[in-house]
Amino acid sequence: MLTADVCVLAFGDLGGPAEHALDDDRLVSISGDAVRPAVPVVAPLGKRHTPHLLLAHSGPLPAKAVERARRVKGVAAVEVVDAAQTLVAGRRVGLLGVDPSTFRAFTPPASAASDQLWQAVAGGDLVVSFELGRSQGLTLGGTVPAGRSESPGQVRVGAYASLGISDVHAVVSRQRARELGLPDGNALIVSTRKTDPRTLSKKLRKVMPRGTKVAVLTAAQQRTPARQAPQVTGRPDGVRGRATPIAGNRMTPRMRAVVLEINNRFGPFPVIGCYRTGADAQDHALGKACDFMESTAGRMPSAQALRHGDQVAAYAISNATRLGIHYVIWKQHIWNVRGGGWRKMADRGSLTQNHFDHVHISVF
């Protein structure tokens, strides 16, 4: 059973909950008492290809030119991508828009093999290199500006990974690339057979539009850091199956929208606890709060689950205004949309009461 949430009124004016629960007819529920996150479909990894050449043009590459490139003797495989030097989290880097089902075959083995990594890309997330993640202090699950400098979009950092192509430090899906203002299909990644890439580059220039630039990817560029396994968003402890059970399936429409979005991004959870009554129920009794559990039975979450909770909390904060989120409680700290940042809370004596095993989200 989920225990009480801490009394937030001790931390100043949070616009505290009313003393009485809303009438039942003002609350809604989620059909079936469980919610299944949408998992993007990504094709299984087939034969891997080492990227040897990157060809880029200022505009879309004609389909006929791409087909001619495929037929050039010595070409093993080609992949159409969207490519641009653009801002990601304040740094200008190479960003690719890719089809995750096919582009994965051109990445280092550990990255290529990770279904979760490419599902994150298919779901609209940004995958960044380890170097970019470190240099910009990027947090998994957080959102960052990316794309055209005059009107960058906001994208969620879904993973750190080795991408294996020099000067390319981030990838998104091609659909997300359109939203960020990248050119459509303006580049090719080419894998050779036994032909010297420099020799092959001369042949490819002849079938590409005038002005196409060709970069030869050296062996050193392909190796570094190819063996490092990707780091993706964490996972809660105690998850069974692909659906998240909802305990206390009564909530306001706004809270319902938050539950569906958070679960779609980060689920499944072992359970999400929402409506309950009692002296300490507070926003839960109003249908305005839910607890997103990172472990069960009062156990301290694993390191992976704690990282997952960090990501859930970061996402809730980044999207608080849009979603109508009032405050977030996690790991004995409270964050309020009205300002002040994270604030330490008093010790209430147990792991659950101190919110170490669940992220509490309340809405207006």
Tab-separated table of N, CA and C in Angstrom, residues 147-240:
chain	number	residue	atom	x	y	z
A	147	GLY	N	18.686	22.377	-33.013
A	147	GLY	CA	18.181	22.770	-34.320
A	147	GLY	C	18.569	24.181	-34.689
A	148	ARG	N	17.765	24.795	-35.528
A	148	ARG	CA	18.061	26.124	-36.050
A	148	ARG	C	18.242	27.131	-34.924
A	149	SER	N	19.299	27.922	-35.019
A	149	SER	CA	19.620	28.849	-33.933
A	149	SER	C	18.544	29.900	-33.738
A	150	GLU	N	17.814	30.257	-34.821
A	150	GLU	CA	16.793	31.291	-34.684
A	150	GLU	C	15.531	30.776	-34.001
A	151	SER	N	15.276	29.469	-34.080
A	151	SER	CA	14.082	28.915	-33.426
A	151	SER	C	14.313	27.446	-33.091
A	152	PRO	N	15.208	27.157	-32.129
A	152	PRO	CA	15.502	25.760	-31.796
A	152	PRO	C	14.307	25.062	-31.165
A	153	GLY	N	14.217	23.754	-31.416
A	153	GLY	CA	13.199	22.955	-30.759
A	153	GLY	C	13.725	22.408	-29.447
A	154	GLN	N	12.837	21.828	-28.653
A	154	GLN	CA	13.215	21.204	-27.396
A	154	GLN	C	13.094	19.692	-27.565
A	155	VAL	N	14.188	18.970	-27.316
A	155	VAL	CA	14.170	17.523	-27.471
A	155	VAL	C	14.683	16.861	-26.200
A	156	ARG	N	14.181	15.681	-25.946
A	156	ARG	CA	14.568	14.919	-24.758
A	156	ARG	C	15.813	14.104	-25.052
A	157	VAL	N	16.771	14.124	-24.133
A	157	VAL	CA	17.982	13.315	-24.268
A	157	VAL	C	17.643	11.895	-23.825
A	158	GLY	N	17.584	10.978	-24.788
A	158	GLY	CA	17.174	9.615	-24.484
A	158	GLY	C	18.306	8.663	-24.205
A	159	ALA	N	19.536	8.994	-24.658
A	159	ALA	CA	20.653	8.066	-24.469
A	159	ALA	C	21.968	8.744	-24.799
A	160	TYR	N	23.040	8.206	-24.201
A	160	TYR	CA	24.405	8.477	-24.646
A	160	TYR	C	24.844	7.240	-25.425
A	161	ALA	N	25.551	7.438	-26.530
A	161	ALA	CA	25.981	6.279	-27.313
A	161	ALA	C	27.184	6.629	-28.166
A	162	SER	N	27.946	5.604	-28.521
A	162	SER	CA	29.023	5.749	-29.495
A	162	SER	C	28.395	5.720	-30.881
A	163	LEU	N	28.624	6.767	-31.664
A	163	LEU	CA	28.009	6.865	-32.983
A	163	LEU	C	28.965	6.464	-34.102
A	164	GLY	N	30.272	6.545	-33.850
A	164	GLY	CA	31.242	5.985	-34.776
A	164	GLY	C	31.529	6.792	-36.017
A	165	ILE	N	31.035	8.037	-36.096
A	165	ILE	CA	31.298	8.885	-37.257
A	165	ILE	C	31.875	10.198	-36.757
A	166	SER	N	33.053	10.533	-37.233
A	166	SER	CA	33.728	11.739	-36.774
A	166	SER	C	32.862	12.974	-36.974
A	167	ASP	N	32.857	13.843	-35.979
A	167	ASP	CA	32.141	15.123	-36.001
A	167	ASP	C	30.626	14.984	-35.930
A	168	VAL	N	30.111	13.760	-35.871
A	168	VAL	CA	28.678	13.556	-35.639
A	168	VAL	C	28.496	13.217	-34.173
A	169	HIS	N	27.838	14.104	-33.451
A	169	HIS	CA	27.701	13.939	-32.006
A	169	HIS	C	26.262	13.745	-31.552
A	170	ALA	N	25.320	13.719	-32.490
A	170	ALA	CA	23.926	13.553	-32.082
A	170	ALA	C	23.100	13.036	-33.250
A	171	VAL	N	22.080	12.238	-32.925
A	171	VAL	CA	21.144	11.760	-33.940
A	171	VAL	C	19.720	11.861	-33.407
A	172	VAL	N	18.800	12.094	-34.327
A	172	VAL	CA	17.364	12.068	-34.048
A	172	VAL	C	16.701	11.314	-35.194
A	173	SER	N	15.420	11.042	-35.068
A	173	SER	CA	14.692	10.446	-36.180
A	173	SER	C	14.543	11.472	-37.296
A	174	ARG	N	14.275	11.008	-38.493
A	174	ARG	CA	14.107	11.941	-39.610
A	174	ARG	C	12.858	12.801	-39.415
A	175	GLN	N	11.843	12.240	-38.781
A	175	GLN	CA	10.657	13.047	-38.484
A	175	GLN	C	11.009	14.189	-37.542
A	176	ARG	N	11.784	13.886	-36.487
A	176	ARG	CA	12.198	14.936	-35.563
A	176	ARG	C	13.118	15.931	-36.265
A	177	ALA	N	13.953	15.444	-37.187
A	177	ALA	CA	14.850	16.334	-37.928
A	177	ALA	C	14.073	17.382	-38.715
A	178	ARG	N	12.906	16.988	-39.270
A	178	ARG	CA	12.072	17.962	-39.992
A	178	ARG	C	11.647	19.084	-39.048
A	179	GLU	N	11.262	18.701	-37.838
A	179	GLU	CA	10.799	19.686	-36.867
A	179	GLU	C	11.921	20.621	-36.432
A	180	LEU	N	13.163	20.129	-36.478
A	180	LEU	CA	14.307	20.932	-36.044
A	180	LEU	C	14.923	21.735	-37.184
A	181	GLY	N	14.369	21.600	-38.386
A	181	GLY	CA	14.831	22.410	-39.503
A	181	GLY	C	16.009	21.862	-40.267
A	182	LEU	N	16.328	20.563	-40.122
A	182	LEU	CA	17.425	19.981	-40.886
A	182	LEU	C	17.007	19.789	-42.338
A	183	PRO	N	17.966	19.868	-43.271
A	183	PRO	CA	17.641	19.589	-44.674
A	183	PRO	C	17.193	18.143	-44.838
A	184	ASP	N	16.353	17.904	-45.823
A	184	ASP	CA	15.739	16.593	-46.004
A	184	ASP	C	16.566	15.722	-46.945
A	185	GLY	N	17.127	14.628	-46.416
A	185	GLY	CA	17.813	13.652	-47.255
A	185	GLY	C	18.958	14.220	-48.061
A	186	ASN	N	19.796	15.023	-47.427
A	186	ASN	CA	20.874	15.700	-48.154
A	186	ASN	C	22.219	15.001	-48.032
A	187	ALA	N	22.263	13.821	-47.410
A	187	ALA	CA	23.560	13.179	-47.187
A	187	ALA	C	23.458	11.668	-47.326
A	188	LEU	N	24.613	11.057	-47.604
A	188	LEU	CA	24.725	9.607	-47.723
A	188	LEU	C	25.875	9.114	-46.859
A	189	ILE	N	25.643	8.030	-46.156
A	189	ILE	CA	26.725	7.294	-45.513
A	189	ILE	C	26.992	6.077	-46.383
A	190	VAL	N	28.248	5.864	-46.714
A	190	VAL	CA	28.616	4.794	-47.641
A	190	VAL	C	29.589	3.837	-46.969
A	191	SER	N	29.305	2.551	-47.120
A	191	SER	CA	30.219	1.501	-46.690
A	191	SER	C	30.790	0.833	-47.936
A	192	THR	N	32.102	0.638	-47.961
A	192	THR	CA	32.750	0.045	-49.130
A	192	THR	C	32.950	-1.455	-48.930
A	193	ARG	N	33.288	-2.108	-50.016
A	193	ARG	CA	33.664	-3.520	-49.922
A	193	ARG	C	35.163	-3.573	-49.625
A	194	LYS	N	35.967	-3.916	-50.609
A	194	LYS	CA	37.413	-3.938	-50.397
A	194	LYS	C	38.096	-2.773	-51.108
A	195	THR	N	37.294	-1.929	-51.732
A	195	THR	CA	37.843	-0.786	-52.458
A	195	THR	C	38.341	0.270	-51.488
A	196	ASP	N	39.473	0.884	-51.814
A	196	ASP	CA	39.992	1.978	-50.993
A	196	ASP	C	38.972	3.122	-50.999
A	197	PRO	N	38.543	3.599	-49.825
A	197	PRO	CA	37.533	4.664	-49.774
A	197	PRO	C	37.912	5.900	-50.576
A	198	ARG	N	39.192	6.253	-50.615
A	198	ARG	CA	39.606	7.444	-51.363
A	198	ARG	C	39.402	7.245	-52.855
A	199	THR	N	39.694	6.039	-53.321
A	199	THR	CA	39.457	5.734	-54.733
A	199	THR	C	37.966	5.753	-55.043
A	200	LEU	N	37.175	5.170	-54.137
A	200	LEU	CA	35.731	5.118	-54.350
A	200	LEU	C	35.108	6.510	-54.303
A	201	SER	N	35.667	7.390	-53.479
A	201	SER	CA	35.104	8.738	-53.368
A	201	SER	C	35.149	9.471	-54.705
A	202	LYS	N	36.190	9.218	-55.496
A	202	LYS	CA	36.299	9.864	-56.808
A	202	LYS	C	35.186	9.388	-57.740
A	203	LYS	N	34.858	8.094	-57.671
A	203	LYS	CA	33.775	7.559	-58.499
A	203	LYS	C	32.423	8.123	-58.068
A	204	LEU	N	32.241	8.253	-56.761
A	204	LEU	CA	30.960	8.736	-56.252
A	204	LEU	C	30.729	10.206	-56.585
A	205	ARG	N	31.784	10.989	-56.605
A	205	ARG	CA	31.634	12.403	-56.956
A	205	ARG	C	31.006	12.560	-58.342
A	206	LYS	N	31.283	11.617	-59.228
A	206	LYS	CA	30.807	11.712	-60.605
A	206	LYS	C	29.295	11.490	-60.718
A	207	VAL	N	28.704	10.795	-59.736
A	207	VAL	CA	27.264	10.512	-59.821
A	207	VAL	C	26.452	11.387	-58.865
A	208	MET	N	27.134	12.193	-58.060
A	208	MET	CA	26.459	13.075	-57.120
A	208	MET	C	26.272	14.470	-57.722
A	209	PRO	N	25.309	15.240	-57.217
A	209	PRO	CA	25.123	16.615	-57.702
A	209	PRO	C	26.375	17.455	-57.472
A	210	ARG	N	26.560	18.439	-58.319
A	210	ARG	CA	27.700	19.340	-58.184
A	210	ARG	C	27.649	20.028	-56.819
A	211	GLY	N	28.811	20.133	-56.194
A	211	GLY	CA	28.896	20.770	-54.885
A	211	GLY	C	28.819	19.801	-53.723
A	212	THR	N	28.597	18.511	-54.010
A	212	THR	CA	28.548	17.520	-52.934
A	212	THR	C	29.933	17.368	-52.309
A	213	LYS	N	29.995	17.428	-50.995
A	213	LYS	CA	31.257	17.269	-50.275
A	213	LYS	C	31.396	15.822	-49.807
A	214	VAL	N	32.625	15.313	-49.886
A	214	VAL	CA	32.887	13.930	-49.507
A	214	VAL	C	33.938	13.900	-48.407
A	215	ALA	N	33.626	13.239	-47.307
A	215	ALA	CA	34.575	13.078	-46.204
A	215	ALA	C	34.901	11.601	-46.053
A	216	VAL	N	36.205	11.293	-46.007
A	216	VAL	CA	36.653	9.924	-45.786
A	216	VAL	C	36.791	9.709	-44.286
A	217	LEU	N	36.124	8.686	-43.781
A	217	LEU	CA	36.168	8.377	-42.356
A	217	LEU	C	37.331	7.435	-42.100
A	218	THR	N	38.293	7.876	-41.316
A	218	THR	CA	39.488	7.075	-41.074
A	218	THR	C	39.204	5.967	-40.078
A	219	ALA	N	40.113	5.010	-40.003
A	219	ALA	CA	39.955	3.886	-39.074
A	219	ALA	C	39.881	4.374	-37.639
A	220	ALA	N	40.671	5.391	-37.303
A	220	ALA	CA	40.653	5.911	-35.932
A	220	ALA	C	39.293	6.502	-35.600
A	221	GLN	N	38.686	7.199	-36.582
A	221	GLN	CA	37.377	7.789	-36.351
A	221	GLN	C	36.325	6.708	-36.137
A	222	GLN	N	36.474	5.587	-36.833
A	222	GLN	CA	35.493	4.519	-36.725
A	222	GLN	C	35.598	3.786	-35.392
A	223	ARG	N	36.803	3.734	-34.801
A	223	ARG	CA	36.990	2.950	-33.578
A	223	ARG	C	36.557	3.686	-32.322
A	224	THR	N	36.679	4.975	-32.277
A	224	THR	CA	36.575	5.710	-31.021
A	224	THR	C	35.163	6.204	-30.763
A	225	PRO	N	34.580	5.864	-29.603
A	225	PRO	CA	34.906	4.797	-28.660
A	225	PRO	C	33.956	3.639	-28.901
A	226	ALA	N	34.194	2.864	-29.929
A	226	ALA	CA	33.223	1.919	-30.472
A	226	ALA	C	32.761	0.859	-29.484
A	227	ARG	N	33.575	0.516	-28.499
A	227	ARG	CA	33.222	-0.591	-27.618
A	227	ARG	C	32.378	-0.169	-26.425
A	228	GLN	N	32.151	1.108	-26.251
A	228	GLN	CA	31.412	1.579	-25.090
A	228	GLN	C	29.919	1.342	-25.287
A	229	ALA	N	29.311	0.628	-24.350
A	229	ALA	CA	27.884	0.335	-24.453
A	229	ALA	C	27.073	1.606	-24.235
A	230	PRO	N	25.959	1.753	-24.939
A	230	PRO	CA	25.139	2.953	-24.752
A	230	PRO	C	24.534	3.008	-23.359
A	231	GLN	N	24.297	4.223	-22.896
A	231	GLN	CA	23.572	4.432	-21.647
A	231	GLN	C	22.217	5.009	-22.006
A	232	VAL	N	21.188	4.260	-21.699
A	232	VAL	CA	19.833	4.698	-22.008
A	232	VAL	C	19.111	5.019	-20.714
A	233	THR	N	17.931	5.596	-20.852
A	233	THR	CA	17.163	5.922	-19.657
A	233	THR	C	16.940	4.666	-18.831
A	234	GLY	N	16.932	4.814	-17.507
A	234	GLY	CA	16.842	3.674	-16.605
A	234	GLY	C	15.489	2.983	-16.645
A	235	ARG	N	15.308	2.053	-15.730
A	235	ARG	CA	14.074	1.275	-15.664
A	235	ARG	C	13.746	1.031	-14.200
A	236	PRO	N	12.478	1.158	-13.810
A	236	PRO	CA	12.122	0.905	-12.411
A	236	PRO	C	12.325	-0.561	-12.031
A	237	ASP	N	12.440	-0.812	-10.740
A	237	ASP	CA	12.513	-2.180	-10.228
A	237	ASP	C	11.095	-2.753	-10.101
A	238	GLY	N	10.980	-4.060	-10.252
A	238	GLY	CA	9.713	-4.737	-9.977
A	238	GLY	C	8.681	-4.654	-11.078
A	239	VAL	N	9.085	-4.256	-12.286
A	239	VAL	CA	8.129	-4.183	-13.395
A	239	VAL	C	7.803	-5.593	-13.878
A	240	ARG	N	6.519	-5.863	-14.064
A	240	ARG	CA	6.077	-7.149	-14.595
A	240	ARG	C	5.219	-6.903	-15.824
